Amino acid sequence: MGKFIIRRLAQAVLVIVAAMLLLFVALFTIGDPFASSGDKVVPPETQAALRAKFGLDRPLPMQFLVYLRNLFTGDLGIDFDQRREVSEMLAQAVPYTIRLAAVAIVIDILIGITAGVIAAVWRYSVWDVLVTILTTLAIGVPTFVIGLSLRATVSGEWFFPAVPRSAFGPEPFWLAEVLLPAITLAVVDAAFIARLMRGSMLEIMRADYVRTARAKGLSERKVIGKHVMRNSVIPVVTYVGIGIGVLLGGALITETIFQYQGVGFLLYKAILSNNNPIIMAVSAFAVITFVTLSLVVDVLYAYLDPRIRLS
């Protein structure tokens, strides 16, 4: 198990460095953020001073090495527009995204697993057909359509009561600020989890050890709960772990639709203003979060299924 963890950890570090290099090169090719464009006229001497201030006058390899060094020491640079520490701006947005991701994942798990179990246990029944139809529809509808529909049809102030936000700040907030974007994010993932859970359970229910458990006289509830669900949930754990990493990295479209002050909306505003330090910081946060959670899922998967350790 120790060698497996070390091997996965080394792979995770390589993925992070490679992703940062690709993003760094991509941002470099976009153009100079301090150059004159349209109505924006920046004197040449001002451009040179700004490039020197932010280290953009150095060769690209040197810029990347300096950025990697600063990244691993927690220095994310200075915002081009407001001249604020990027780490401070990211720290303000991350709690909002964590809250949104947590609510969305809870909805995913509760609805997805429940629907999948119902569809598998009562296969070919009305419930199975209903779950199949609803999940197919949910998967086929784009996320931005769901978000725009909820925002247009549900008004938070008259529909949801105010509750204290003691865990995230002193001021009150409307539950709709979190619940509506969380539902938007959860619809598609819950549908995938339901389909995944159903397919996995149907496969496990045909296994020899399940037939043996039934032959021993175990009740159907024990067979389903102890033998079928425990093994069926393994691929769901993998999917949910990856989903958490994606959500914590910031849901760009959903947060933008609801003007939700999370990591995704911060990235959206940075892209509009060509604010490279914020783009790099949010991307680094997303990559590191995703890779870390993927590593945790791999380790958990290897614990549940020892055969994975040999791969």
XYZ file of C-alpha atoms in Angstrom:
311
model
C 0.000 0.000 0.000
C 2.872 2.375 0.785
C 4.470 1.930 -2.640
C 1.093 2.486 -4.290
C 0.605 5.798 -2.443
C 4.141 6.998 -3.268
C 3.673 6.131 -6.953
C 0.334 7.964 -7.136
C 1.799 10.945 -5.259
C 4.660 11.264 -7.743
C 2.203 11.106 -10.625
C 0.101 13.827 -8.984
C 3.066 16.199 -8.720
C 3.979 15.627 -12.379
C 0.393 16.310 -13.461
C 0.295 19.586 -11.512
C 3.600 20.816 -12.962
C 2.610 19.814 -16.519
C -0.800 21.495 -16.221
C 0.759 24.706 -14.916
C 3.306 24.712 -17.749
C 0.610 24.329 -20.418
C -1.508 27.069 -18.871
C 1.495 29.362 -18.487
C 2.404 28.963 -22.150
C -1.226 29.486 -23.196
C -1.499 32.743 -21.244
C 1.835 33.928 -22.629
C 0.603 33.451 -26.202
C -2.599 35.429 -25.567
C -0.665 38.672 -25.564
C 0.654 41.442 -23.357
C -1.946 42.433 -20.713
C -0.422 45.932 -20.482
C -0.375 46.689 -24.229
C -2.613 49.370 -25.721
C -5.879 48.037 -27.138
C -8.961 49.836 -28.431
C -9.697 52.902 -26.321
C -7.061 51.860 -23.812
C -3.806 53.694 -24.546
C -0.810 52.881 -22.375
C 2.440 54.844 -22.928
C 5.441 52.651 -23.817
C 7.342 53.696 -20.693
C 4.360 52.737 -18.526
C 4.124 49.373 -20.243
C 7.813 48.715 -19.610
C 7.477 49.714 -15.948
C 4.474 47.433 -15.422
C 6.188 44.488 -17.127
C 9.207 44.974 -14.905
C 7.031 45.294 -11.787
C 5.233 42.017 -12.467
C 8.288 40.183 -13.833
C 6.981 39.930 -17.398
C 10.222 41.305 -18.854
C 12.037 38.040 -18.097
C 12.298 35.064 -20.479
C 9.315 32.694 -20.338
C 11.230 29.730 -18.781
C 12.496 31.997 -15.998
C 8.990 33.358 -15.398
C 7.637 29.824 -15.104
C 10.332 28.669 -12.680
C 9.783 31.731 -10.504
C 6.041 31.134 -10.555
C 6.476 27.470 -9.532
C 8.744 28.501 -6.680
C 6.245 31.098 -5.501
C 3.331 28.681 -5.936
C 4.840 26.088 -3.618
C 5.524 28.822 -1.036
C 1.972 30.170 -1.199
C 2.768 33.374 -3.105
C 0.189 33.740 -5.893
C 1.255 37.185 -7.042
C -0.469 40.579 -7.259
C -3.723 41.333 -9.043
C -3.170 43.483 -12.153
C -6.272 45.650 -11.643
C -6.632 46.291 -7.913
C -3.029 45.592 -6.897
C -4.280 43.205 -4.214
C -2.747 39.933 -3.103
C -4.268 37.208 -5.267
C -4.125 34.794 -2.344
C -6.367 37.164 -0.389
C -8.915 37.351 -3.217
C -8.875 33.572 -3.621
C -9.280 33.072 0.125
C -12.440 35.183 0.037
C -13.957 33.168 -2.829
C -13.039 29.636 -1.726
C -15.486 29.380 1.242
C -18.382 30.242 -1.055
C -17.362 27.562 -3.529
C -16.877 24.993 -0.741
C -20.372 25.722 0.547
C -21.855 25.392 -2.940
C -19.949 22.163 -3.655
C -20.980 20.629 -0.320
C -24.685 21.255 -0.916
C -24.468 20.006 -4.512
C -22.671 16.801 -3.502
C -25.226 16.052 -0.757
C -28.020 16.436 -3.311
C -26.077 14.259 -5.782
C -25.590 11.422 -3.317
C -29.068 11.432 -1.781
C -30.959 11.584 -5.063
C -28.520 9.648 -7.247
C -27.926 6.630 -5.009
C -31.564 6.410 -3.915
C -32.820 6.516 -7.504
C -30.205 3.995 -8.625
C -31.071 1.520 -5.867
C -34.803 1.810 -6.563
C -34.278 1.268 -10.294
C -32.039 -1.773 -9.726
C -34.110 -3.484 -7.029
C -37.369 -3.014 -8.939
C -35.939 -3.609 -12.379
C -38.334 -3.137 -15.326
C -40.966 -1.700 -13.002
C -42.666 1.665 -13.370
C -40.050 3.134 -11.005
C -37.195 1.812 -13.133
C -38.728 3.281 -16.287
C -39.337 6.594 -14.529
C -35.738 6.798 -13.271
C -34.409 5.922 -16.731
C -36.500 8.587 -18.455
C -35.736 11.329 -15.914
C -31.991 10.634 -15.854
C -31.827 10.592 -19.645
C -33.585 13.954 -19.789
C -31.352 15.396 -17.059
C -28.158 14.291 -18.802
C -29.340 15.730 -22.113
C -30.141 19.223 -20.810
C -27.142 21.630 -20.708
C -26.246 23.032 -17.295
C -26.666 26.650 -18.369
C -30.250 25.911 -19.509
C -31.091 24.474 -16.088
C -29.502 27.451 -14.348
C -31.211 30.069 -16.478
C -34.564 28.306 -16.058
C -34.265 28.188 -12.268
C -33.132 31.788 -12.090
C -36.039 32.921 -14.275
C -38.772 30.912 -12.545
C -37.775 30.834 -8.860
C -37.386 33.995 -6.800
C -35.300 33.395 -3.701
C -36.574 36.157 -1.415
C -40.205 35.032 -1.429
C -39.576 31.294 -1.718
C -36.818 30.647 0.851
C -36.496 31.961 4.415
C -33.396 33.738 5.641
C -31.034 31.649 7.758
C -27.833 32.646 9.585
C -24.544 31.933 7.841
C -22.481 31.557 11.015
C -20.104 29.036 9.451
C -19.191 31.322 6.566
C -19.574 34.857 7.943
C -21.567 37.045 10.317
C -24.181 38.356 7.877
C -27.397 36.472 7.015
C -27.919 35.038 3.549
C -30.834 33.724 1.527
C -30.766 29.981 1.188
C -31.694 30.358 -2.480
C -28.271 31.910 -3.121
C -26.799 28.474 -2.483
C -29.646 26.073 -3.158
C -30.533 27.197 -6.677
C -26.969 27.005 -8.087
C -26.417 23.789 -6.114
C -29.486 22.207 -7.728
C -28.214 23.395 -11.112
C -24.906 21.643 -10.513
C -26.472 18.532 -8.980
C -29.040 17.659 -11.654
C -26.646 16.160 -14.209
C -24.327 14.539 -11.663
C -27.253 12.979 -9.758
C -28.493 11.491 -13.031
C -25.059 10.007 -13.776
C -24.804 8.590 -10.251
C -28.256 7.013 -10.546
C -27.375 5.348 -13.854
C -23.982 4.255 -12.529
C -25.477 2.844 -9.321
C -28.201 0.998 -11.200
C -25.787 -0.596 -13.677
C -23.299 -1.542 -10.972
C -25.978 -3.107 -8.761
C -27.458 -5.118 -11.619
C -24.017 -6.513 -12.403
C -23.283 -7.384 -8.774
C -26.701 -8.992 -8.300
C -25.760 -11.582 -10.950
C -22.540 -12.526 -9.129
C -22.079 -16.015 -7.716
C -21.560 -14.877 -4.123
C -24.889 -13.034 -4.174
C -26.675 -16.184 -5.325
C -24.846 -18.081 -2.591
C -25.989 -15.560 0.028
C -29.593 -16.002 -1.096
C -29.193 -19.787 -1.024
C -28.059 -19.586 2.594
C -31.408 -18.085 3.472
C -30.374 -14.469 4.036
C -33.185 -11.973 3.721
C -33.329 -9.850 0.569
C -32.682 -6.745 2.637
C -29.420 -8.179 3.982
C -28.367 -9.425 0.570
C -28.943 -6.017 -1.007
C -27.560 -3.949 1.858
C -24.567 -6.041 2.920
C -23.404 -7.686 -0.290
C -24.767 -5.779 -3.275
C -24.688 -2.116 -2.235
C -21.281 -2.312 -0.563
C -19.589 -3.471 -3.763
C -21.777 -1.437 -6.094
C -20.831 1.834 -4.438
C -17.133 1.561 -5.409
C -17.488 3.176 -8.870
C -19.829 5.755 -7.338
C -17.126 6.695 -4.833
C -14.735 7.300 -7.721
C -17.224 9.450 -9.603
C -18.210 11.463 -6.524
C -14.575 12.078 -5.621
C -13.821 13.415 -9.081
C -17.031 15.462 -8.950
C -15.983 17.086 -5.683
C -12.662 18.052 -7.246
C -14.413 19.623 -10.233
C -16.887 21.543 -8.043
C -14.228 22.829 -5.653
C -12.267 24.048 -8.655
C -15.115 26.421 -9.401
C -18.280 26.033 -11.465
C -17.646 28.787 -13.991
C -20.974 28.752 -15.872
C -23.250 28.212 -12.875
C -21.552 30.760 -10.637
C -21.629 33.308 -13.464
C -25.339 32.759 -14.133
C -26.241 33.311 -10.474
C -23.535 35.959 -9.882
C -22.332 33.708 -7.074
C -19.151 35.098 -5.523
C -17.134 31.894 -5.709
C -13.985 30.751 -7.452
C -15.714 30.252 -10.799
C -17.114 33.786 -10.884
C -13.715 35.156 -9.867
C -12.187 33.333 -12.842
C -14.870 34.698 -15.172
C -14.119 38.287 -14.201
C -10.374 37.682 -14.520
C -10.785 36.284 -18.047
C -12.764 39.357 -19.108
C -9.991 41.682 -17.927
C -7.081 39.455 -19.021
C -5.936 39.355 -15.401
C -3.281 36.646 -15.660
C -2.315 36.305 -11.963
C -5.904 35.509 -10.981
C -6.374 33.161 -13.937
C -3.199 31.302 -12.974
C -4.120 31.223 -9.280
C -7.643 29.901 -9.837
C -6.386 27.363 -12.364
C -3.650 26.214 -9.988
C -6.195 25.902 -7.183
C -8.528 23.897 -9.428
C -5.780 21.584 -10.681
C -4.289 20.971 -7.243
C -7.728 20.356 -5.722
C -8.753 17.979 -8.497
C -5.476 16.043 -8.460
C -5.448 15.802 -4.654
C -8.996 14.480 -4.462
C -8.279 12.067 -7.313
C -5.310 10.803 -5.300
C -7.526 10.339 -2.234
C -10.095 8.470 -4.333
C -7.384 6.210 -5.774
C -6.154 5.364 -2.287
C -9.699 4.729 -1.051
C -10.426 2.637 -4.136
C -7.260 0.592 -3.513
C -8.328 0.066 0.091
C -11.770 -1.195 -0.990
C -10.338 -3.348 -3.790
C -6.785 -4.625 -3.039
C -6.332 -5.698 -6.673
C -5.985 -2.005 -7.635
C -2.714 -1.744 -5.689
C -1.005 -4.041 -8.187
C -1.929 -1.900 -11.199
